[in-house]
Coordinates of C-alpha atoms in Angstrom, one line a residue:
M1 CA 0.0 0.2 -0.1
M2 CA 2.8 2.5 1.0
R3 CA 4.7 1.5 -1.9
G4 CA 1.6 2.1 -4.4
S5 CA 1.1 5.7 -2.7
A6 CA 4.8 6.5 -3.2
V7 CA 4.5 5.8 -6.9
I8 CA 1.6 8.0 -7.2
L9 CA 3.2 10.5 -5.2
I10 CA 6.2 10.5 -7.5
L11 CA 4.3 10.9 -10.8
M12 CA 1.9 13.6 -9.5
Q13 CA 4.7 15.6 -8.5
S14 CA 6.6 14.9 -11.6
V15 CA 3.6 15.5 -14.0
L16 CA 1.6 18.2 -11.9
H17 CA 4.1 19.2 -9.8
L18 CA 2.0 18.8 -6.8
T19 CA 1.8 17.3 -3.2
F20 CA -0.9 15.0 -2.3
D21 CA -2.3 18.0 -0.1
K22 CA -2.3 20.6 -2.8
F23 CA -4.0 18.2 -5.0
E24 CA -6.7 17.4 -2.5
Q25 CA -7.2 21.1 -2.1
G26 CA -8.2 21.3 -5.9
G27 CA -11.1 18.9 -5.0
N28 CA -9.5 15.9 -6.4
Y29 CA -8.5 12.7 -5.1
F30 CA -6.8 9.4 -5.5
R31 CA -8.3 6.2 -4.0
I32 CA -6.1 3.1 -4.1
N33 CA -8.4 -0.3 -4.2
F34 CA -7.0 -4.0 -4.3
T35 CA -9.0 -6.6 -5.1
P36 CA -8.0 -10.4 -4.3
L37 CA -7.1 -12.0 -7.6
K38 CA -10.1 -15.0 -7.0
K39 CA -12.4 -12.2 -7.0
I40 CA -11.7 -10.3 -10.2
H41 CA -14.0 -12.1 -11.9
L42 CA -17.4 -11.5 -10.0
Y43 CA -16.4 -8.6 -7.9
S44 CA -14.4 -6.2 -10.3
N45 CA -16.1 -3.6 -12.2
R46 CA -12.7 -2.3 -13.7
E47 CA -12.4 -1.6 -17.3
A48 CA -9.6 -3.4 -19.7
E49 CA -9.6 -6.8 -17.4
L50 CA -7.9 -9.6 -19.2
G51 CA -11.5 -10.8 -20.0
M52 CA -15.3 -10.2 -19.6
N53 CA -16.3 -9.8 -16.1
G54 CA -19.1 -11.8 -14.2
N55 CA -21.3 -9.9 -11.9
I56 CA -21.8 -11.1 -8.1
E57 CA -25.2 -9.5 -8.3
F58 CA -26.6 -11.9 -11.1
I59 CA -25.4 -14.9 -8.7
Y60 CA -27.3 -13.6 -5.8
M61 CA -30.4 -12.9 -8.0
F62 CA -30.8 -16.0 -9.8
S63 CA -30.1 -17.9 -6.3
A64 CA -32.7 -16.1 -4.8
I65 CA -35.2 -16.6 -7.6
A66 CA -34.5 -20.4 -7.5
L67 CA -34.9 -20.5 -4.0
F68 CA -38.4 -18.8 -4.4
I69 CA -39.6 -21.4 -6.9
L70 CA -38.4 -24.0 -4.4
L71 CA -40.4 -22.0 -2.2
I72 CA -43.5 -22.1 -4.6
A73 CA -43.0 -25.8 -5.0
C74 CA -43.3 -26.2 -1.4
V75 CA -46.2 -24.1 -0.8
N76 CA -48.1 -26.3 -3.4
F77 CA -47.3 -29.3 -1.3
M78 CA -48.7 -27.7 1.7
N79 CA -51.5 -26.3 0.4
L80 CA -52.6 -29.5 -1.4
S81 CA -51.6 -31.7 1.7
T82 CA -54.1 -29.7 3.9
A83 CA -56.7 -29.1 1.4
R84 CA -57.1 -32.9 1.4
S85 CA -56.9 -33.5 4.7
A86 CA -60.5 -34.8 5.2
N87 CA -59.4 -37.7 2.9
R88 CA -57.0 -38.9 5.7
A89 CA -58.8 -37.5 8.6
R90 CA -60.3 -41.1 9.6
E91 CA -56.9 -42.7 8.9
V92 CA -55.5 -40.4 11.7
G93 CA -58.4 -41.1 13.7
V94 CA -58.3 -44.9 13.6
R95 CA -54.6 -44.7 14.3
K96 CA -54.9 -42.6 17.2
V97 CA -57.7 -45.0 18.7
L98 CA -55.2 -47.9 18.2
G99 CA -52.7 -46.1 20.3
S100 CA -50.2 -44.8 17.7
P101 CA -48.3 -42.0 19.3
R102 CA -48.5 -38.3 17.6
K103 CA -44.7 -38.5 17.1
Y104 CA -45.0 -41.7 14.5
L105 CA -47.8 -40.2 12.6
I106 CA -45.7 -37.1 12.3
A107 CA -42.8 -39.1 11.2
Q108 CA -45.1 -41.1 8.5
F109 CA -45.9 -37.7 7.0
L110 CA -42.5 -36.3 7.1
T111 CA -41.3 -39.4 5.5
E112 CA -43.9 -39.5 2.8
S113 CA -42.7 -36.0 2.0
I114 CA -39.2 -36.6 2.0
I115 CA -39.8 -39.6 -0.4
V116 CA -41.7 -37.4 -2.9
T117 CA -39.1 -34.9 -2.9
L118 CA -36.5 -37.6 -3.5
I119 CA -38.2 -38.6 -6.6
G120 CA -38.6 -35.0 -7.6
A121 CA -34.9 -34.8 -7.1
I122 CA -34.0 -37.6 -9.2
I123 CA -36.3 -36.4 -12.1
A124 CA -34.7 -32.9 -11.9
F125 CA -31.2 -34.5 -12.1
F126 CA -31.5 -36.2 -15.2
A127 CA -33.7 -33.4 -16.2
A128 CA -30.8 -30.8 -15.6
W129 CA -28.5 -33.1 -17.1
A130 CA -30.3 -33.5 -20.4
L131 CA -31.1 -29.8 -20.6
L132 CA -27.6 -28.7 -19.6
P133 CA -26.8 -28.3 -23.4
L134 CA -29.3 -25.6 -23.9
F135 CA -28.6 -23.9 -20.6
N136 CA -24.8 -23.5 -21.9
Q137 CA -26.1 -22.0 -25.0
M138 CA -28.6 -19.6 -23.3
S139 CA -26.1 -18.6 -20.6
G140 CA -22.5 -18.7 -22.5
K141 CA -21.1 -21.0 -20.5
D142 CA -19.5 -24.1 -20.8
L143 CA -20.8 -26.1 -17.5
S144 CA -20.7 -29.9 -17.5
I145 CA -21.5 -32.5 -15.0
T146 CA -18.4 -34.9 -14.3
A147 CA -17.1 -37.2 -11.8
Q148 CA -15.6 -34.1 -9.7
T149 CA -18.8 -32.6 -9.5
M150 CA -20.7 -35.3 -8.5
V151 CA -18.6 -35.6 -5.6
W152 CA -20.3 -32.1 -4.1
I153 CA -23.7 -32.5 -6.3
V154 CA -24.8 -35.9 -4.6
P155 CA -24.1 -34.5 -1.0
L156 CA -25.7 -31.5 -2.0
M157 CA -29.0 -33.0 -3.2
I158 CA -29.1 -35.1 -0.4
G159 CA -29.1 -32.3 2.1
L160 CA -31.8 -30.1 -0.4
V161 CA -34.0 -33.4 -0.3
L162 CA -33.7 -33.6 3.5
I163 CA -34.2 -29.9 4.0
I164 CA -36.9 -29.3 1.4
G165 CA -38.9 -32.5 2.3
A166 CA -39.0 -31.5 6.1
L167 CA -39.6 -27.8 5.0
A168 CA -42.5 -28.8 2.6
G169 CA -43.9 -31.7 5.1
S170 CA -43.6 -30.2 8.3
Y171 CA -46.8 -28.1 8.5
P172 CA -49.0 -30.8 6.7
A173 CA -47.4 -33.4 9.3
L174 CA -48.1 -31.2 12.4
F175 CA -51.6 -30.5 10.9
L176 CA -52.9 -34.0 10.1
S177 CA -51.3 -35.3 13.3
G178 CA -53.3 -33.0 15.6
F179 CA -56.6 -34.3 14.6
Q180 CA -58.8 -35.2 17.5
P181 CA -59.9 -38.9 17.1
I182 CA -63.2 -38.2 18.4
E183 CA -64.0 -35.5 16.1
V184 CA -62.9 -37.3 13.1
L185 CA -64.9 -40.3 13.6
K186 CA -68.1 -38.2 14.4
G187 CA -67.6 -36.6 11.0
K188 CA -67.2 -33.0 12.5
L189 CA -64.0 -31.9 10.9
A190 CA -64.3 -28.9 9.0
S191 CA -62.7 -29.0 5.4
G192 CA -62.4 -27.3 2.2
F193 CA -61.1 -24.1 0.7
K194 CA -63.1 -21.7 3.2
G195 CA -61.2 -21.0 6.5
G196 CA -57.7 -21.9 5.8
M197 CA -56.1 -18.7 6.4
L198 CA -52.5 -20.3 6.2
R199 CA -53.6 -21.5 2.9
N200 CA -54.8 -18.3 1.6
F201 CA -51.6 -16.7 2.7
L202 CA -49.5 -19.3 0.9
V203 CA -51.3 -18.6 -2.1
V204 CA -50.9 -14.8 -1.8
F205 CA -47.0 -15.6 -1.3
Q206 CA -46.4 -17.8 -4.4
F207 CA -48.6 -15.2 -6.7
S208 CA -46.4 -12.4 -5.0
I209 CA -43.2 -14.0 -6.4
S210 CA -44.5 -14.7 -9.7
I211 CA -46.0 -11.1 -10.1
F212 CA -42.4 -10.1 -8.7
L213 CA -40.9 -11.9 -11.4
I214 CA -43.2 -10.7 -14.4
I215 CA -42.5 -7.1 -13.5
G216 CA -38.8 -7.9 -13.3
T217 CA -38.9 -9.7 -16.8
L218 CA -40.8 -6.7 -18.1
V219 CA -38.5 -4.0 -17.0
I220 CA -35.4 -5.9 -18.2
Y221 CA -37.1 -6.6 -21.6
N222 CA -37.7 -2.7 -21.9
Q223 CA -34.3 -1.7 -20.6
L224 CA -32.6 -3.9 -23.3
K225 CA -35.0 -2.5 -26.4
Y226 CA -34.0 1.2 -25.0
I227 CA -30.5 0.1 -25.2
Q228 CA -30.9 -1.1 -28.8
S229 CA -33.0 1.6 -30.0
K230 CA -31.3 4.6 -28.5
D231 CA -29.5 7.2 -30.6
L232 CA -25.8 6.6 -29.5
G233 CA -24.5 9.3 -31.8
Y234 CA -23.3 7.0 -34.4
N235 CA -24.6 4.8 -36.9
R236 CA -23.4 1.2 -36.3
N237 CA -25.4 -0.5 -39.4
Q238 CA -23.9 -1.8 -42.3
V239 CA -20.3 -1.3 -40.4
F240 CA -17.7 -4.0 -40.1
T241 CA -13.9 -3.6 -38.9
V242 CA -10.8 -5.6 -40.4
W243 CA -8.6 -5.7 -37.7
N244 CA -4.6 -5.8 -37.2
V245 CA -4.1 -3.9 -40.1
N246 CA -0.6 -2.8 -38.8
V247 CA 0.5 -6.1 -39.9
L248 CA 0.4 -4.4 -43.5
G249 CA 3.0 -2.0 -42.3
N250 CA 3.7 0.8 -44.9
N251 CA 0.9 -0.9 -47.4
A252 CA -1.8 0.0 -44.7
K253 CA -2.9 3.3 -46.1
A254 CA -2.6 1.6 -49.9
F255 CA -5.1 -0.9 -48.8
K256 CA -7.4 1.3 -47.5
Q257 CA -7.6 3.2 -50.7
E258 CA -7.8 0.2 -52.5
V259 CA -11.0 -0.9 -50.3
K260 CA -12.4 2.5 -50.7
Q261 CA -12.5 2.0 -54.7
L262 CA -14.4 -1.2 -54.1
T263 CA -18.4 -1.0 -55.4
G264 CA -20.5 -1.4 -52.3
V265 CA -18.1 0.6 -50.3
Q266 CA -19.4 4.0 -49.2
N267 CA -16.4 4.9 -46.7
V268 CA -13.4 3.9 -44.9
T269 CA -11.8 5.0 -41.8
M270 CA -8.5 3.8 -40.4
T271 CA -8.0 3.7 -36.6
G272 CA -8.4 1.2 -33.6
A273 CA -10.2 3.7 -31.9
L274 CA -13.7 2.6 -32.3
P275 CA -17.1 3.1 -30.0
T276 CA -17.5 -0.5 -29.7
S277 CA -14.0 -1.7 -29.6
G278 CA -13.6 -0.8 -25.7
Y279 CA -10.6 1.2 -26.7
W280 CA -9.3 3.7 -24.2
N281 CA -6.4 5.8 -23.9
S282 CA -7.0 8.3 -21.0
S283 CA -4.7 11.6 -20.7
V284 CA -4.9 15.4 -19.5
I285 CA -4.9 18.5 -21.4
F286 CA -4.6 22.2 -20.3
K287 CA -6.2 25.3 -20.9
G288 CA -2.9 27.1 -20.7
P289 CA 0.9 26.7 -21.3
V290 CA 1.5 25.7 -17.6
A291 CA 0.6 22.3 -16.3
D292 CA -1.7 23.6 -13.8
Q293 CA -4.1 21.2 -12.2
K294 CA -6.6 24.3 -11.8
N295 CA -6.7 24.4 -15.6
S296 CA -6.7 20.7 -16.4
V297 CA -9.2 18.1 -17.9
T298 CA -8.8 14.6 -17.9
S299 CA -10.0 13.2 -21.2
E300 CA -10.2 10.4 -23.7
T301 CA -7.5 11.2 -26.9
W302 CA -8.1 9.3 -30.0
V303 CA -6.2 9.2 -33.0
V304 CA -8.3 9.3 -36.2
D305 CA -8.3 10.3 -39.6
E306 CA -10.3 12.6 -41.8
D307 CA -13.1 10.0 -42.8
Y308 CA -13.8 9.1 -39.3
I309 CA -16.7 11.3 -38.6
A310 CA -18.2 10.5 -42.0
T311 CA -17.6 6.7 -42.0
L312 CA -19.3 6.4 -38.4
G313 CA -22.1 8.8 -39.0
M314 CA -21.5 11.0 -36.5
K315 CA -22.7 14.7 -36.3
M316 CA -20.7 18.1 -35.8
Q317 CA -22.4 20.4 -33.5
S318 CA -20.3 23.3 -34.5
G319 CA -17.1 24.1 -36.6
R320 CA -15.8 21.6 -39.3
N321 CA -14.5 18.2 -39.8
F322 CA -10.8 17.1 -40.5
S323 CA -9.5 17.7 -43.9
K324 CA -6.2 16.2 -45.7
E325 CA -6.4 19.4 -47.8
M326 CA -5.6 21.7 -44.8
L327 CA -2.1 21.3 -43.3
T328 CA -2.7 23.2 -40.2
D329 CA -4.9 20.1 -39.3
S330 CA -1.8 18.3 -38.1
T331 CA -2.2 20.4 -34.9
A332 CA -5.8 20.7 -34.9
I333 CA -8.2 18.7 -32.6
L334 CA -11.7 17.8 -32.4
I335 CA -13.6 17.5 -29.3
N336 CA -16.9 16.4 -28.0
E337 CA -19.8 18.3 -26.2
T338 CA -18.9 17.2 -23.0
A339 CA -15.2 18.6 -23.5
E340 CA -16.6 21.8 -24.4
K341 CA -18.5 22.1 -21.3
M342 CA -15.6 20.8 -19.2
L343 CA -13.2 23.2 -20.8
G344 CA -15.6 26.3 -20.2
F345 CA -15.2 27.7 -23.5
K346 CA -17.9 30.3 -24.4
N347 CA -17.0 29.8 -28.1
P348 CA -14.2 27.0 -28.3
I349 CA -13.8 27.3 -32.0
N350 CA -9.9 28.3 -32.7
Q351 CA -9.2 28.3 -28.9
L352 CA -5.8 26.6 -27.9
V353 CA -5.2 23.8 -25.8
Y354 CA -2.0 22.2 -24.5
Y355 CA -1.3 18.4 -24.8
P356 CA 1.7 16.8 -23.0
Q357 CA 4.4 15.6 -25.3
D358 CA 6.3 13.5 -22.3
N359 CA 5.3 11.5 -19.3
K360 CA 6.5 14.2 -17.0
A361 CA 4.1 17.1 -18.9
L362 CA 7.2 19.3 -19.1
V363 CA 6.7 20.2 -22.6
L364 CA 3.2 21.3 -23.6
K365 CA 2.2 21.3 -27.2
P366 CA -0.6 23.6 -28.2
Y367 CA -3.5 22.5 -30.6
H368 CA -6.2 24.4 -32.0
I369 CA -10.1 23.5 -31.9
I370 CA -11.6 23.1 -35.1
G371 CA -14.9 21.6 -34.5
V372 CA -17.2 20.1 -31.5
V373 CA -18.4 16.5 -32.3
K374 CA -22.0 15.7 -30.8
D375 CA -21.8 13.4 -27.8
F376 CA -21.5 10.0 -28.7
N377 CA -21.5 7.0 -26.3
F378 CA -18.1 5.2 -26.8
Q379 CA -18.4 3.2 -23.5
S380 CA -21.1 1.1 -22.1
L381 CA -24.8 2.9 -21.3
R382 CA -23.6 2.1 -17.9
S383 CA -21.6 5.2 -17.7
N384 CA -22.0 8.9 -18.7
V385 CA -20.6 10.2 -21.8
T386 CA -17.0 11.5 -20.9
P387 CA -14.8 14.2 -22.2
L388 CA -13.1 13.1 -25.7
I389 CA -10.4 14.8 -27.8
L390 CA -9.9 13.4 -31.3
F391 CA -6.4 14.0 -33.0
M392 CA -5.7 13.6 -36.6
G393 CA -3.0 11.0 -37.2
N394 CA -2.5 7.4 -38.1
D395 CA -3.8 4.5 -36.0
E396 CA -3.2 1.2 -37.8
G397 CA -5.1 -0.7 -35.4
G398 CA -8.0 -1.6 -37.8
I399 CA -9.8 -0.1 -40.9
S400 CA -14.0 0.2 -40.6
I401 CA -15.8 0.2 -43.5
R402 CA -19.4 1.5 -44.1
A403 CA -21.2 -0.7 -47.0
N404 CA -24.1 0.2 -49.0
A405 CA -23.8 -3.1 -50.9
A406 CA -26.8 -5.7 -50.7
N407 CA -24.4 -8.6 -51.0
I408 CA -22.1 -8.2 -47.8
P409 CA -20.7 -11.4 -48.1
A410 CA -19.4 -10.9 -51.5
L411 CA -18.1 -7.6 -50.6
L412 CA -16.0 -9.4 -47.9
N413 CA -14.5 -11.6 -50.1
Q414 CA -13.4 -8.8 -52.4
I415 CA -11.6 -7.4 -49.5
K416 CA -10.2 -10.5 -48.3
S417 CA -8.7 -10.9 -51.7
K418 CA -7.4 -7.4 -51.7
W419 CA -6.0 -8.2 -48.1
S420 CA -4.5 -11.5 -49.3
G421 CA -2.7 -9.6 -52.3
F422 CA -0.8 -7.3 -49.9
S423 CA -0.5 -10.1 -46.9
P424 CA -1.2 -13.5 -47.7
N425 CA 0.4 -14.9 -44.8
Q426 CA -1.7 -12.8 -42.3
Q427 CA -5.0 -13.9 -41.2
F428 CA -8.0 -11.8 -42.1
M429 CA -10.3 -10.7 -39.2
Y430 CA -13.0 -8.9 -39.2
T431 CA -16.0 -8.1 -36.7
F432 CA -19.6 -6.3 -37.6
M433 CA -19.8 -3.2 -35.4
D434 CA -23.7 -4.0 -34.5
Q435 CA -22.4 -7.7 -33.1
D436 CA -19.4 -5.8 -31.1
F437 CA -22.1 -3.4 -30.0
D438 CA -24.5 -6.0 -28.7
A439 CA -21.5 -8.2 -27.1
I440 CA -21.2 -5.3 -24.5
Y441 CA -25.0 -5.9 -23.4
R442 CA -24.7 -9.6 -23.7
T443 CA -24.8 -10.2 -20.3
E444 CA -28.0 -8.3 -19.8
Q445 CA -29.5 -10.1 -23.0
R446 CA -29.0 -13.2 -21.2
T447 CA -30.0 -12.2 -17.9
G448 CA -33.5 -11.3 -19.8
I449 CA -33.6 -14.7 -21.4
I450 CA -32.8 -16.5 -17.9
F451 CA -35.2 -14.1 -16.4
V452 CA -38.0 -15.2 -18.6
S453 CA -37.4 -18.8 -18.4
F454 CA -37.6 -18.6 -14.5
S455 CA -40.6 -16.3 -14.3
S456 CA -42.5 -19.1 -16.7
L457 CA -41.4 -21.7 -14.3
A458 CA -42.6 -20.0 -11.3
I459 CA -45.9 -19.1 -13.0
I460 CA -46.4 -22.7 -14.2
I461 CA -45.9 -24.2 -10.8
A462 CA -47.9 -21.8 -9.0
C463 CA -50.7 -22.0 -11.5
L464 CA -50.6 -26.1 -11.0
G465 CA -51.0 -25.4 -7.5
L466 CA -53.8 -23.1 -7.8
F467 CA -55.4 -25.6 -10.4
G468 CA -55.4 -28.3 -7.9
L469 CA -56.9 -26.2 -5.1
A470 CA -59.8 -25.2 -7.6
A471 CA -60.2 -28.8 -8.2
Y472 CA -60.5 -29.7 -4.6
A473 CA -62.6 -26.3 -4.2
A474 CA -65.0 -27.4 -6.5
E475 CA -65.0 -31.0 -5.5
Q476 CA -65.8 -30.0 -1.7
R477 CA -69.1 -27.8 -3.1
T478 CA -70.1 -30.3 -5.2
K479 CA -73.7 -30.5 -3.4
E480 CA -73.8 -26.8 -3.1
I481 CA -73.2 -26.6 -7.0
G482 CA -76.0 -29.1 -7.7
I483 CA -78.6 -27.6 -5.4
R484 CA -77.8 -23.9 -7.0
K485 CA -78.1 -25.5 -10.7
V486 CA -81.7 -27.1 -9.7
L487 CA -82.5 -23.8 -8.4
G488 CA -81.8 -22.1 -11.9
A489 CA -78.3 -20.8 -11.3
S490 CA -76.2 -20.0 -14.4
M491 CA -72.8 -21.7 -15.2
S492 CA -71.5 -18.0 -15.1
T493 CA -72.8 -17.3 -11.8
I494 CA -71.2 -20.8 -10.6
V495 CA -68.0 -20.0 -12.2
Q496 CA -68.2 -16.5 -10.5
M497 CA -68.9 -18.0 -7.3
L498 CA -65.9 -20.7 -7.5
S499 CA -63.4 -18.2 -8.7
K500 CA -63.9 -15.0 -6.7
D501 CA -62.5 -16.6 -3.5
F502 CA -59.0 -17.2 -5.7
I503 CA -59.0 -14.1 -7.6
K504 CA -59.1 -12.0 -4.3
L505 CA -55.9 -13.7 -3.1
V506 CA -54.3 -12.8 -6.6
V507 CA -55.4 -9.2 -6.4
I508 CA -53.6 -9.1 -2.6
A509 CA -50.7 -10.5 -4.1
I510 CA -50.6 -7.8 -6.7
I511 CA -50.8 -5.2 -4.1
I512 CA -48.1 -6.5 -2.2
A513 CA -45.6 -7.5 -5.0
S514 CA -46.0 -4.4 -7.4
P515 CA -44.0 -2.0 -4.7
L516 CA -41.4 -4.5 -3.8
A517 CA -40.9 -5.3 -7.7
W518 CA -40.8 -1.4 -8.3
W519 CA -38.4 -0.7 -5.8
A520 CA -36.0 -3.7 -6.6
M521 CA -36.1 -2.9 -10.4
N522 CA -35.2 0.6 -9.9
K523 CA -32.3 -0.4 -7.8
W524 CA -31.0 -2.7 -10.7
L525 CA -31.6 0.2 -13.3
Q526 CA -29.4 2.3 -11.0
D527 CA -26.3 0.7 -12.6
F528 CA -27.1 2.4 -15.9
A529 CA -26.4 5.9 -16.7
Y530 CA -28.6 5.9 -19.5
R531 CA -32.3 4.1 -18.3
I532 CA -35.9 3.7 -19.1
H533 CA -38.5 4.9 -15.9
I534 CA -40.6 2.0 -15.0
Q535 CA -44.1 3.1 -16.3
W536 CA -47.5 2.5 -14.5
W537 CA -48.5 -0.1 -17.3
V538 CA -45.8 -2.4 -16.5
V539 CA -47.6 -3.0 -13.3
A540 CA -50.9 -2.9 -14.9
I541 CA -49.7 -5.6 -17.6
A542 CA -48.2 -8.1 -14.8
G543 CA -51.0 -7.4 -12.4
S544 CA -53.7 -8.4 -15.4
G545 CA -51.7 -11.1 -16.7
A546 CA -51.5 -12.9 -13.4
I547 CA -55.2 -12.2 -12.9
L548 CA -55.9 -13.5 -16.3
I549 CA -53.6 -16.7 -15.8
A550 CA -55.1 -17.5 -12.5
F551 CA -59.0 -16.9 -14.1
V552 CA -58.0 -19.2 -16.8
T553 CA -56.7 -21.9 -14.6
I554 CA -59.6 -21.7 -12.2
S555 CA -62.0 -21.4 -14.7
F556 CA -60.9 -24.9 -16.2
Q557 CA -61.9 -26.8 -13.0
S558 CA -64.9 -24.0 -12.4
I559 CA -66.7 -24.7 -15.6
K560 CA -66.2 -28.6 -15.3
A561 CA -67.9 -28.4 -11.9
A562 CA -70.7 -26.2 -13.4
L563 CA -71.5 -28.6 -16.4
T564 CA -71.5 -31.4 -13.8
N565 CA -75.2 -33.1 -14.0
P566 CA -76.7 -32.2 -10.7
V567 CA -78.5 -35.5 -10.6
K568 CA -75.1 -37.0 -9.7
S569 CA -74.2 -34.7 -7.1
L570 CA -77.7 -35.1 -5.0
R571 CA -78.2 -38.8 -5.8
S572 CA -77.8 -39.8 -2.2
E573 CA -79.9 -36.9 -0.8

């Protein structure tokens, strides 16, 4: 730590001629942060890492969603077990009359729950194994199940089976084992959907999770759509870049000119400094001929040619572009609007700024501003646009080609042929700018896909539980339905009667889940400097969708009960 501070102190004294105290008095600061090597992949948000980093927040988020889905499944088991308690009431009553202790009954019901969970775990294991290639494709990972992974997967599955089985079976076991044998054998046991306060709570809980996931999915989708459609200040369509042009040496400019003459090529620029390439080259410029930190601005400094602005479809806010006909442009620069604001010039055109020519900033070279480029996003939309200065010069990192040809593959073959003529032994490498742009947000895109998958799974599981409860509620009210039909009740009246209790629970779930989802997704959006605002209709769509899904699920059983011949249900009366 002391060695790092000493290095920074030496650099500040040699470049800015400042001590730390004077530097901080100017409103600036340095902070040194160390990241353990093993935590870089998931915990580092630094730029220019060795590879694309992950994000520990996604691990937490998807782990939480997986846990919620497990809880929904446990809720279904509890709901259906307690809802059908009347079917096992006599069994419990007889066992208690014959002297069976309550602890044996609890052990029996917990064992049944664990066995069901074990069977589900075995099915889930083989399903996960079969679907692993699809998951790898969706998530961009390369996971596999090997003998080494089995060493920890098997104990983990055993632990999960015991925990989940005990959790899901605990309430049914305590509930069923608590029946009083006299009441049960007299037929006085209350049953059915009505009156089950815990069961109602569990329905609200699982639908709250489902609605939360629906809102989250809609917000992620809208943010990704916003990213794709936002005006970034440049046009990435129909642009592809040939990389490593520096291997051509002195023939790089000749290669550029030959490509420019091809039919279907609109324009060509030669530089590796592109908005989608992750290029960065930060430096300090000064408003005066003396290296004074009070008159300094930290900025990105890129070297481009005279075709850069036109090829990438950027716009000039004021002034003019570089011109190879103007010899004085060798000391000219273009700045973006953010740099204009930071420099504080009322009219920046023809103003001088000074750029260090050595590492110690002992020699400052004057450059005159000839134009201001409209701000364009050259970083992720998670960051604000920062100051940028464009110098005219030679950067042979790559050439970017704007095409207007209908047959891009044919044009690429022509360019490859030109490349082979200049450098037959060097690999021809190219990428499309829109694909490079998509790669920046690939994590969000994959997050959206996984979120949709998890949301769908949670909704399906919640609806399965609701389907079972609706079926049981209809079964418990068979005679009531029969009497109502005999007295002239219509099918719509019966469907409404059976559905309203469940729909009320879904509405309560909407009221609970909506503000929580609103808060959580606003926190997620804070990672983006450019982001959407969550609109009221997102919550409205999620709530309406949940009500519709629940109503369709319930209506199937309600209509089936309403269509039943009342003679069958009242035959024994």
